[in-house]
Coordinates of C-alpha atoms in Angstrom, one line a residue:
M1 CA 0.2 -54.6 -32.0
G2 CA 0.8 -53.2 -28.5
W3 CA 0.5 -55.2 -25.3
V4 CA -2.1 -58.0 -25.6
Q5 CA -4.4 -58.7 -22.7
N6 CA -4.4 -62.2 -21.2
Y7 CA -7.6 -63.1 -19.3
E8 CA -6.3 -66.3 -17.9
P9 CA -2.8 -65.4 -16.6
L10 CA -2.7 -68.4 -14.3
G11 CA -3.7 -70.8 -17.1
G12 CA -7.2 -71.2 -15.7
L13 CA -10.2 -68.8 -15.6
W14 CA -11.4 -69.4 -12.1
G15 CA -8.0 -69.2 -10.5
S16 CA -7.2 -66.0 -12.4
A17 CA -10.6 -64.6 -11.4
A18 CA -9.8 -65.2 -7.7
L19 CA -6.7 -63.1 -7.9
A20 CA -8.4 -60.5 -10.2
A21 CA -11.0 -60.0 -7.4
L22 CA -8.4 -59.2 -4.7
P23 CA -8.7 -55.4 -5.2
I24 CA -12.4 -55.5 -4.7
A25 CA -12.1 -57.8 -1.7
A26 CA -9.5 -55.6 -0.1
L27 CA -11.8 -52.5 -0.6
L28 CA -14.9 -54.2 0.8
V29 CA -13.1 -55.7 3.8
A30 CA -11.3 -52.5 4.7
L31 CA -14.6 -50.5 4.3
G32 CA -17.2 -52.9 5.6
V33 CA -15.3 -55.1 8.1
A34 CA -12.3 -53.1 9.3
R35 CA -14.5 -50.0 9.2
R36 CA -11.8 -47.8 7.7
S37 CA -12.6 -44.5 6.0
A38 CA -13.5 -44.5 2.4
H39 CA -10.3 -42.8 1.3
A40 CA -8.1 -45.2 3.3
S41 CA -10.0 -48.2 1.9
A42 CA -9.7 -46.8 -1.6
A43 CA -6.0 -46.4 -1.2
L44 CA -5.6 -50.0 -0.1
G45 CA -7.7 -51.2 -3.0
L46 CA -5.6 -49.2 -5.4
G47 CA -2.4 -50.6 -4.0
T48 CA -3.8 -54.1 -4.4
A49 CA -4.9 -53.4 -8.0
L50 CA -1.5 -52.2 -8.9
A51 CA 0.2 -55.2 -7.4
V52 CA -2.2 -57.7 -9.2
A53 CA -1.8 -55.9 -12.5
L54 CA 2.0 -55.9 -12.2
A55 CA 2.6 -59.4 -10.7
V56 CA -0.2 -61.4 -12.1
Y57 CA -1.1 -59.8 -15.4
R58 CA 2.4 -58.8 -16.2
M59 CA 1.3 -55.3 -17.3
P60 CA 4.2 -53.2 -18.5
V61 CA 5.1 -50.5 -15.9
D62 CA 4.6 -47.6 -18.3
L63 CA 1.1 -48.7 -19.2
L64 CA 0.3 -49.4 -15.6
A65 CA 1.4 -45.9 -14.6
S66 CA -0.5 -44.3 -17.5
S67 CA -3.8 -46.1 -16.7
T68 CA -3.5 -45.2 -13.1
L69 CA -3.0 -41.5 -13.9
L70 CA -5.9 -41.6 -16.4
G71 CA -8.2 -43.1 -13.7
L72 CA -7.2 -40.4 -11.2
V73 CA -7.9 -37.6 -13.8
F74 CA -11.2 -39.2 -15.0
G75 CA -12.3 -39.5 -11.3
L76 CA -11.7 -35.7 -11.1
W77 CA -13.4 -34.9 -14.4
P78 CA -16.3 -35.5 -14.8
I79 CA -17.2 -37.7 -11.8
A80 CA -15.9 -35.6 -8.8
W81 CA -16.8 -32.4 -10.7
I82 CA -20.5 -33.4 -10.8
A83 CA -20.7 -34.5 -7.2
F84 CA -18.8 -31.4 -6.0
N85 CA -21.1 -28.9 -7.7
A86 CA -24.3 -30.8 -6.6
V87 CA -23.2 -30.4 -3.0
Y88 CA -22.3 -26.7 -3.7
F89 CA -25.7 -26.1 -5.1
H90 CA -27.3 -27.4 -1.9
N91 CA -24.9 -25.4 0.3
V92 CA -25.9 -22.2 -1.6
T93 CA -29.6 -22.8 -0.7
V94 CA -28.6 -23.2 2.9
A95 CA -26.3 -20.2 3.0
T96 CA -29.0 -17.9 1.5
G97 CA -31.6 -19.1 4.0
R98 CA -33.9 -20.4 1.3
F99 CA -33.7 -23.9 2.7
E100 CA -35.8 -22.9 5.7
S101 CA -38.5 -21.9 3.2
I102 CA -38.2 -25.4 1.5
R103 CA -38.5 -27.0 5.0
A104 CA -41.7 -25.1 5.6
A105 CA -43.1 -26.0 2.2
L106 CA -42.4 -29.7 2.8
A107 CA -44.0 -29.6 6.2
G108 CA -47.0 -28.1 4.4
F109 CA -47.1 -31.0 2.0
S110 CA -47.0 -33.5 4.9
P111 CA -45.4 -33.5 8.4
D112 CA -45.1 -37.3 8.1
R113 CA -41.5 -38.3 7.6
R114 CA -42.4 -41.3 5.4
I115 CA -44.3 -39.1 3.0
Q116 CA -41.4 -36.6 2.9
A117 CA -38.9 -39.4 2.1
L118 CA -41.1 -40.6 -0.8
L119 CA -41.4 -37.1 -2.2
I120 CA -37.7 -36.1 -1.8
A121 CA -35.6 -39.2 -2.1
F122 CA -37.8 -41.2 -4.6
G123 CA -39.7 -38.6 -6.6
F124 CA -37.4 -35.5 -6.6
G125 CA -34.3 -37.7 -6.6
A126 CA -35.6 -39.5 -9.7
L127 CA -36.2 -36.2 -11.5
L128 CA -32.6 -35.1 -10.7
E129 CA -31.3 -38.5 -11.9
G130 CA -33.3 -38.2 -15.1
V131 CA -31.9 -34.8 -16.1
A132 CA -28.4 -35.0 -14.6
G133 CA -27.3 -38.2 -12.9
G134 CA -23.7 -38.5 -11.9
G135 CA -24.3 -38.8 -8.1
S136 CA -26.0 -35.4 -7.9
P137 CA -29.4 -36.9 -6.7
I138 CA -27.7 -38.7 -3.8
A139 CA -25.9 -35.6 -2.7
I140 CA -28.8 -33.2 -3.0
T141 CA -31.6 -35.4 -1.6
A142 CA -29.5 -36.7 1.3
A143 CA -28.5 -33.2 2.3
M144 CA -32.1 -32.0 2.0
M145 CA -33.4 -34.7 4.3
A146 CA -30.6 -34.3 6.8
A147 CA -31.3 -30.6 7.0
L148 CA -35.0 -31.4 7.5
G149 CA -34.1 -33.4 10.6
F150 CA -33.6 -36.9 9.3
Q151 CA -30.9 -38.9 11.0
P152 CA -28.0 -38.2 8.7
V153 CA -26.9 -41.8 8.0
K154 CA -30.5 -42.8 7.5
A155 CA -31.0 -39.9 5.0
V156 CA -28.1 -41.2 2.8
V157 CA -29.3 -44.8 3.0
L158 CA -32.8 -43.7 1.8
A159 CA -31.2 -41.6 -1.0
L160 CA -29.1 -44.6 -2.1
L161 CA -32.1 -47.0 -2.1
A162 CA -34.3 -44.5 -3.9
N163 CA -31.7 -43.9 -6.5
T164 CA -31.8 -47.5 -7.8
A165 CA -35.2 -47.0 -9.5
P166 CA -34.2 -44.3 -12.0
V167 CA -30.5 -45.1 -12.7
A168 CA -31.0 -47.3 -15.8
F169 CA -32.5 -44.2 -17.6
G170 CA -30.5 -41.5 -15.8
G171 CA -28.9 -38.6 -17.5
L172 CA -31.5 -38.5 -20.3
G173 CA -31.1 -42.2 -21.1
N174 CA -27.3 -42.1 -21.3
P175 CA -26.7 -45.7 -20.1
L176 CA -28.9 -47.1 -22.9
I177 CA -27.5 -44.8 -25.5
V178 CA -23.9 -45.9 -24.5
L179 CA -25.0 -49.6 -24.6
G180 CA -26.6 -49.2 -28.0
T181 CA -23.4 -47.5 -29.3
V182 CA -20.9 -50.1 -28.1
A183 CA -23.0 -53.2 -28.6
G184 CA -25.1 -52.4 -31.7
P185 CA -22.3 -53.2 -34.2
L186 CA -21.8 -56.6 -32.5
M187 CA -25.4 -57.5 -33.4
D188 CA -25.2 -56.0 -36.9
M189 CA -27.5 -53.2 -35.9
E190 CA -27.4 -49.5 -36.2
P191 CA -26.7 -47.9 -32.7
A192 CA -30.1 -46.1 -32.7
T193 CA -32.0 -49.4 -33.4
A194 CA -30.0 -51.2 -30.7
T195 CA -30.7 -48.4 -28.2
E196 CA -34.4 -48.6 -28.8
L197 CA -34.4 -52.4 -28.3
F198 CA -32.2 -52.2 -25.1
S199 CA -34.5 -49.4 -23.8
A200 CA -37.6 -51.5 -24.4
M201 CA -36.1 -54.6 -22.7
T202 CA -34.9 -52.6 -19.7
G203 CA -38.4 -51.0 -19.6
R204 CA -39.7 -54.6 -19.1
Q205 CA -37.4 -55.2 -16.1
V206 CA -36.8 -52.2 -13.9
P207 CA -40.5 -51.2 -13.5
L208 CA -40.9 -54.4 -11.5
L209 CA -38.3 -53.1 -9.2
S210 CA -39.7 -49.6 -9.1
L211 CA -42.9 -51.0 -7.7
I212 CA -41.1 -52.4 -4.7
V213 CA -38.4 -49.9 -4.0
P214 CA -40.7 -47.3 -2.2
G215 CA -41.8 -50.2 0.0
F216 CA -38.2 -51.1 0.8
M217 CA -37.6 -47.5 1.7
M218 CA -40.5 -47.3 4.2
V219 CA -39.4 -50.6 5.9
V220 CA -35.8 -49.3 6.3
L221 CA -37.1 -45.9 7.6
A222 CA -39.9 -46.9 9.9
G223 CA -40.2 -50.7 10.1
W224 CA -42.8 -53.1 8.7
R225 CA -45.8 -52.0 10.7
R226 CA -45.3 -48.3 10.1
A227 CA -44.5 -49.0 6.5
W228 CA -47.9 -50.8 6.0
E229 CA -49.7 -47.7 7.3
V230 CA -48.7 -45.8 4.2
W231 CA -49.3 -48.5 1.6
P232 CA -51.6 -46.2 -0.5
A233 CA -48.7 -43.7 -0.8
V234 CA -46.2 -46.4 -1.6
L235 CA -48.6 -47.9 -4.3
V236 CA -49.4 -44.7 -6.1
T237 CA -45.8 -43.4 -6.0
G238 CA -44.1 -46.7 -7.1
G239 CA -47.0 -47.6 -9.4
G240 CA -47.1 -44.3 -11.2
F241 CA -43.3 -44.3 -11.7
A242 CA -43.2 -47.9 -12.9
A243 CA -46.1 -47.5 -15.3
M244 CA -44.5 -44.4 -17.0
Q245 CA -41.1 -46.2 -17.1
F246 CA -42.7 -49.0 -19.1
V247 CA -44.7 -46.8 -21.4
V248 CA -42.0 -44.2 -22.2
A249 CA -39.1 -46.8 -22.5
N250 CA -41.1 -48.9 -24.9
F251 CA -43.0 -46.3 -27.0
V252 CA -41.3 -42.9 -26.7
S253 CA -37.6 -42.5 -25.9
P254 CA -35.1 -43.6 -23.2
S255 CA -34.1 -39.9 -22.8
L256 CA -37.5 -39.0 -21.4
V257 CA -38.2 -42.0 -19.2
D258 CA -37.1 -40.7 -15.8
V259 CA -38.3 -37.2 -16.3
V260 CA -41.9 -38.3 -17.1
A261 CA -41.9 -41.1 -14.5
A262 CA -40.7 -38.8 -11.7
L263 CA -43.2 -36.0 -12.5
T264 CA -45.9 -38.7 -12.6
A265 CA -44.9 -40.2 -9.3
M266 CA -44.8 -36.8 -7.5
G267 CA -48.1 -35.7 -9.1
A268 CA -49.7 -38.9 -8.1
L269 CA -48.5 -38.5 -4.5
W270 CA -49.7 -34.9 -4.4
A271 CA -53.1 -35.9 -5.6
L272 CA -53.4 -38.7 -3.1
M273 CA -52.5 -36.4 -0.2
R274 CA -55.4 -34.2 -1.1
V275 CA -57.9 -37.0 -0.3
W276 CA -56.0 -39.3 2.1
Q277 CA -53.7 -39.0 5.0
P278 CA -51.9 -41.7 7.1
P279 CA -53.8 -42.8 10.1
S280 CA -51.2 -41.2 12.3
V281 CA -48.3 -38.8 11.7
W282 CA -45.0 -40.5 12.0
R283 CA -42.0 -38.6 13.1
F284 CA -38.7 -39.5 14.7
E285 CA -38.5 -40.2 18.4
G286 CA -38.3 -37.0 20.4
E287 CA -39.7 -34.6 17.8
E288 CA -43.5 -35.2 18.1
S289 CA -43.9 -31.8 19.5
A290 CA -42.3 -30.0 16.5
P291 CA -45.4 -28.3 15.0
D292 CA -43.8 -27.7 11.6
G293 CA -42.7 -31.3 11.0
G294 CA -39.1 -30.5 11.3
S295 CA -36.6 -31.6 13.9
P296 CA -36.2 -29.4 17.0
A297 CA -32.5 -29.6 16.3
A298 CA -32.9 -28.3 12.8
G299 CA -33.3 -24.7 13.8
T300 CA -36.2 -22.4 14.5
A301 CA -35.6 -19.6 12.1
G302 CA -38.8 -18.0 10.9
T303 CA -39.9 -18.2 7.4
S304 CA -41.6 -15.4 5.5
P305 CA -45.1 -16.4 4.2
A306 CA -43.9 -14.9 0.8
H307 CA -41.2 -17.5 0.6
T308 CA -43.5 -20.5 1.1
G309 CA -45.3 -22.5 -1.7
I310 CA -43.8 -22.4 -5.2
R311 CA -41.3 -19.6 -4.3
A312 CA -39.7 -21.9 -1.7
W313 CA -38.7 -24.2 -4.5
T314 CA -37.2 -21.5 -6.7
P315 CA -33.6 -22.8 -6.5
Y316 CA -34.6 -26.3 -7.5
L317 CA -36.9 -25.0 -10.2
I318 CA -33.9 -23.1 -11.6
L319 CA -31.8 -26.2 -11.3
V320 CA -34.2 -28.4 -13.3
A321 CA -34.8 -25.6 -15.9
V322 CA -31.1 -25.0 -16.5
I323 CA -30.4 -28.7 -16.9
L324 CA -33.4 -29.2 -19.3
V325 CA -32.3 -26.2 -21.4
S326 CA -28.7 -27.6 -21.5
R327 CA -30.1 -30.9 -22.8
I328 CA -32.8 -29.4 -25.1
G329 CA -31.0 -30.6 -28.3
S330 CA -31.3 -34.3 -27.1
L331 CA -35.0 -33.8 -26.4
F332 CA -35.8 -32.0 -29.6
P333 CA -33.2 -32.9 -32.3
A334 CA -35.0 -30.9 -35.0
L335 CA -34.3 -27.5 -33.3
P336 CA -32.6 -24.9 -35.5
A337 CA -29.0 -24.3 -34.8
W338 CA -29.5 -20.9 -33.1
A339 CA -31.9 -22.4 -30.5
N340 CA -29.9 -25.6 -29.9
V341 CA -28.2 -24.7 -26.6
T342 CA -27.0 -28.3 -26.3
A343 CA -24.9 -27.9 -29.4
W344 CA -23.4 -24.7 -28.1
L345 CA -22.4 -26.3 -24.9
Q346 CA -21.0 -29.4 -26.5
S347 CA -18.8 -27.3 -28.9
A348 CA -16.6 -26.6 -25.8
T349 CA -15.6 -30.2 -25.5
L350 CA -12.0 -31.6 -25.7
E351 CA -11.1 -35.2 -26.5
I352 CA -7.6 -36.1 -25.5
P353 CA -6.1 -39.4 -26.5
W354 CA -4.3 -40.3 -23.3
P355 CA -0.5 -40.3 -23.9
G356 CA 1.2 -43.6 -23.5
L357 CA -2.0 -45.6 -23.2
H358 CA -4.4 -44.9 -26.1
E359 CA -4.7 -48.0 -28.3
R360 CA -1.5 -49.5 -26.8
V361 CA -3.5 -52.3 -25.1
V362 CA -5.1 -54.9 -27.3
R363 CA -8.4 -56.6 -26.3
V364 CA -9.0 -60.1 -27.7
A365 CA -11.8 -62.6 -27.9
P366 CA -14.3 -63.2 -26.3
I367 CA -14.2 -59.6 -25.0
T368 CA -14.0 -58.3 -28.6
S369 CA -14.3 -59.9 -31.9
P370 CA -12.0 -59.4 -33.8
D371 CA -9.1 -58.2 -31.7
A372 CA -9.1 -54.5 -31.2
P373 CA -6.9 -51.8 -29.6
Y374 CA -8.3 -50.5 -26.4
P375 CA -9.0 -46.7 -26.7
A376 CA -8.1 -44.4 -23.9
V377 CA -9.6 -41.0 -24.6
L378 CA -10.3 -38.4 -21.9
T379 CA -13.3 -36.3 -22.8
I380 CA -13.5 -32.9 -21.1
D381 CA -16.9 -31.4 -21.7
L382 CA -16.2 -28.0 -20.2
L383 CA -19.8 -26.6 -20.4
Y384 CA -22.0 -29.7 -21.2
S385 CA -20.9 -31.7 -18.1
A386 CA -23.7 -32.1 -15.5
G387 CA -21.2 -30.6 -13.0
S388 CA -20.8 -27.5 -15.1
V389 CA -24.5 -27.2 -15.5
A390 CA -25.1 -27.6 -11.8
L391 CA -22.5 -24.9 -11.2
M392 CA -24.3 -22.5 -13.6
A393 CA -27.6 -23.3 -11.8
A394 CA -26.0 -22.7 -8.4
V395 CA -24.7 -19.3 -9.4
I396 CA -28.0 -18.2 -11.1
A397 CA -30.1 -19.4 -8.1
G398 CA -27.7 -17.7 -5.7
L399 CA -28.0 -14.4 -7.5
V400 CA -31.8 -14.7 -7.7
M401 CA -31.8 -15.3 -3.9
R402 CA -29.7 -12.1 -3.6
A403 CA -26.4 -13.8 -2.6
T404 CA -23.4 -11.6 -3.3
P405 CA -20.4 -12.9 -5.4
A406 CA -18.4 -12.8 -2.2
V407 CA -20.9 -15.2 -0.5
L408 CA -20.9 -17.5 -3.5
A409 CA -17.1 -17.6 -3.5
R410 CA -17.0 -18.3 0.3
V411 CA -19.5 -21.2 0.0
Y412 CA -17.5 -22.6 -2.9
W413 CA -14.3 -22.8 -0.8
Q414 CA -16.2 -24.2 2.2
T415 CA -17.6 -26.9 -0.1
F416 CA -14.1 -27.8 -1.2
V417 CA -13.0 -28.1 2.4
Q418 CA -16.1 -30.2 3.1
M419 CA -15.5 -32.6 0.2
R420 CA -11.7 -32.9 0.0
W421 CA -11.7 -36.5 1.2
A422 CA -14.6 -37.5 -0.9
L423 CA -12.9 -36.1 -4.0
A424 CA -9.8 -38.1 -3.2
T425 CA -11.9 -41.2 -2.7
I426 CA -13.6 -40.8 -6.1
M427 CA -10.3 -40.3 -7.9
M428 CA -8.8 -43.5 -6.3
I429 CA -11.9 -45.6 -7.0
L430 CA -11.7 -44.6 -10.7
A431 CA -8.0 -45.4 -10.7
I432 CA -8.8 -48.9 -9.5
A433 CA -11.3 -49.3 -12.2
H434 CA -9.0 -48.2 -14.9
V435 CA -6.1 -50.3 -13.7
M436 CA -8.4 -53.4 -13.6
N437 CA -9.8 -52.5 -17.0
Y438 CA -6.6 -52.0 -18.9
S439 CA -4.8 -54.9 -17.2
G440 CA -7.6 -57.3 -18.1
A441 CA -8.7 -58.1 -14.6
T442 CA -12.2 -56.7 -15.0
S443 CA -12.7 -58.8 -18.1
T444 CA -11.5 -61.9 -16.3
L445 CA -14.1 -61.4 -13.6
G446 CA -16.8 -60.8 -16.2
L447 CA -15.8 -63.9 -18.2
A448 CA -15.9 -66.1 -15.0
L449 CA -19.4 -65.0 -14.2
A450 CA -20.4 -65.6 -17.9
Q451 CA -19.3 -69.2 -17.7
T452 CA -22.4 -70.4 -16.0
G453 CA -24.4 -71.9 -18.9
F454 CA -28.1 -72.1 -18.2
L455 CA -27.8 -69.7 -15.3
F456 CA -25.9 -67.1 -17.4
P457 CA -28.9 -64.7 -17.5
F458 CA -29.0 -64.7 -13.7
F459 CA -25.3 -63.9 -13.3
A460 CA -25.5 -61.3 -16.1
A461 CA -27.2 -59.0 -13.6
F462 CA -24.3 -59.5 -11.2
V463 CA -21.8 -58.6 -14.0
G464 CA -23.6 -55.2 -14.4
W465 CA -23.6 -54.9 -10.6
L466 CA -19.9 -55.4 -10.5
G467 CA -19.4 -52.8 -13.2
V468 CA -21.3 -50.1 -11.4
F469 CA -19.6 -51.0 -8.1
L470 CA -16.3 -50.4 -9.7
T471 CA -17.1 -47.2 -11.7
G472 CA -20.2 -45.7 -9.9
S473 CA -21.9 -45.3 -13.2
D474 CA -24.4 -47.5 -15.2
A475 CA -23.2 -45.9 -18.4
S476 CA -19.6 -46.8 -17.6
S477 CA -20.6 -50.3 -16.7
N478 CA -22.4 -50.7 -20.0
S479 CA -19.4 -49.4 -21.8
L480 CA -17.2 -51.8 -19.9
F481 CA -19.2 -55.0 -19.9
G482 CA -21.9 -54.4 -22.5
P483 CA -19.9 -55.9 -25.4
M484 CA -18.9 -58.9 -23.4
Q485 CA -22.4 -59.6 -22.3
V486 CA -23.7 -59.5 -25.9
V487 CA -20.8 -61.8 -27.2
S488 CA -21.3 -64.3 -24.3
A489 CA -25.0 -64.4 -24.9
Q490 CA -24.6 -65.1 -28.6
Q491 CA -22.2 -67.9 -27.8
L492 CA -24.6 -69.4 -25.3
G493 CA -27.8 -69.0 -27.4
V494 CA -29.3 -66.3 -25.2
D495 CA -30.9 -63.3 -26.7
P496 CA -28.2 -60.5 -26.7
I497 CA -30.8 -57.8 -26.1
L498 CA -31.8 -59.5 -22.9
A499 CA -28.2 -59.8 -21.8
G500 CA -27.4 -56.2 -22.4
A501 CA -30.5 -55.1 -20.6
A502 CA -29.6 -57.3 -17.6
N503 CA -26.2 -55.5 -17.5
T504 CA -28.1 -52.2 -17.2
S505 CA -30.8 -53.4 -14.8
G506 CA -28.5 -55.3 -12.5
G507 CA -26.0 -52.4 -12.6
V508 CA -28.4 -50.0 -10.9
M509 CA -28.2 -52.1 -7.7
G510 CA -24.5 -51.6 -7.5
K511 CA -25.0 -47.8 -7.3
M512 CA -26.0 -48.0 -3.6
I513 CA -22.7 -49.7 -2.6
S514 CA -20.3 -48.0 -5.0
P515 CA -17.6 -46.4 -2.7
Q516 CA -17.6 -43.1 -4.6
N517 CA -21.4 -42.7 -4.1
L518 CA -21.0 -43.7 -0.4
S519 CA -18.4 -41.1 0.0
V520 CA -20.4 -38.4 -1.8
G521 CA -23.5 -39.2 0.3
A522 CA -21.5 -39.1 3.6
T523 CA -19.8 -35.9 2.7
A524 CA -23.1 -34.2 1.7
I525 CA -24.4 -34.7 5.3
G526 CA -21.2 -33.8 7.0
Q527 CA -20.4 -37.4 8.0
T528 CA -17.1 -38.1 6.2
G529 CA -15.7 -41.3 7.6
R530 CA -19.0 -43.0 8.1
E531 CA -19.0 -44.7 4.7
S532 CA -18.5 -48.1 6.4
A533 CA -21.8 -47.6 8.3
L534 CA -23.6 -46.8 5.0
L535 CA -22.1 -49.9 3.3
R536 CA -23.2 -52.2 6.1
Q537 CA -26.8 -50.9 5.8
T538 CA -27.0 -51.1 2.0
F539 CA -24.9 -54.1 1.0
G540 CA -27.5 -56.8 1.9
W541 CA -30.3 -54.9 0.0
S542 CA -28.0 -54.4 -2.9
V543 CA -27.2 -58.1 -3.3
A544 CA -30.8 -59.1 -2.7
L545 CA -32.2 -56.7 -5.3
T546 CA -29.6 -57.7 -7.8
A547 CA -30.7 -61.3 -7.3
V548 CA -34.2 -60.3 -8.0
V549 CA -33.1 -58.7 -11.3
G550 CA -31.2 -62.0 -12.0
L551 CA -34.3 -64.1 -11.4
I552 CA -36.4 -61.8 -13.6
T553 CA -33.8 -62.1 -16.4
L554 CA -33.6 -65.9 -16.0
A555 CA -37.4 -66.2 -16.2
Q556 CA -37.5 -64.0 -19.3
A557 CA -34.7 -66.0 -21.0
H558 CA -36.3 -69.4 -20.5
L559 CA -40.0 -69.0 -19.6
F560 CA -41.3 -65.6 -20.8
T561 CA -39.4 -65.2 -24.0
W562 CA -42.3 -63.2 -25.4
M563 CA -41.2 -60.3 -23.2
I564 CA -38.0 -59.9 -25.2
P565 CA -38.6 -57.3 -28.0
G566 CA -37.8 -58.4 -31.5

């Protein structure tokens, strides 16, 4: 049988949940109140998680050690691998001087910082999330804005806020595909059918948020009055994105939602700027005299006219093209084998049942029905990983921009030195998540939030929020809590499709406070150790927006049931 999880080790759910939450509380207090660095806070959280698993849940020492090691390795691959190569890609554009061309091209689009934030953080960030995900949009867009002269911490805050809109359908719809796979059998549905229904339901929730996220960004960046000055840009950007999210999620495929929505949003903003401009150009204090829209501190290197316009964006066009080619099999399943690059890349994938842990822990009702061994398999997708694809794109783009192999190697080492603490943070955060998962602590917290009766749809969003906070990934949150949400909904008489979608939609709001994403963003702008400042600026928004998702879900469960797809 193996070791059986006990979700009420103290004999009562709420008392058990209070102790299960200690690792999260320790992490948040250390990071947000004591203002410790992300890696120090993560170390404290990991130590607390180990103590709770051992003393409260009575997890055997060998299983505890194995789950910790699996979390550390999983944090390295694929999570840290993706973030590292996303930052490396940006560093290559800077080292080759091409970023000066991009800066000039953006200034040509608009010298207004508000418009630049909408284009880079919201539009381009959503495109990167749609084709890759994994933290790369935060790293790349934050670094781009900081290099353009945005105040570094503000650049990361904007990137984190903007990233909420596309996360539910990120990585070519991976969160919904994962949810359909793990929850479909619990509803007697084929995974593909369940994925379509979850996609449609999520597409009737997150567009409402996509409408308001650009407005939130403008308020955070420039204040209410200055935000109101660009309401046409906010409306066309958020409106175009939201409309395409709804249409593609409901009538096409979850894999294409973010790509189509992001291109629509950027195209709509471009069209608007041809016929409308803000009443006054808004820049940061002290840079009004900068004629090119950049910060005087950002550098004054000249830019060849030949490198402006489309050529300026060559590195990022290469990045998007390489990612799309790597995912072409998901977009066009009927491709012949010789043209299916996706299948080629996926063939170099290893699946390793983790020694000493795989199926040695047993999950029981109501988390699973019937009782089932908990798998522990490490998947190493050597070529298909978004991190590997970003590395390929960085090398190709670097060679196109005439960087020598020696330069590419030097930048790679510099990126490692730059990100060493962020990598350690990511590994420890995932170790916390794995210890809590395999000990049963995560399920205790989820069950406690699910015991809310009429208000369950509201709190279902916070269960997803908790999952993404712990793992940094909406797909991982769906894998972790999706089955529990579906089972709990069935027991309470709530539509399970709605509950699964709430886990996805609520989860996206946890992305902006996930310590691993805070660490990646801070490192990308050279501000390692400032994660506490980022958390303080995003935590309130995260909770408030999750509550909005919860209210939407509650209304759909009890008032607007016609919005739930059949």
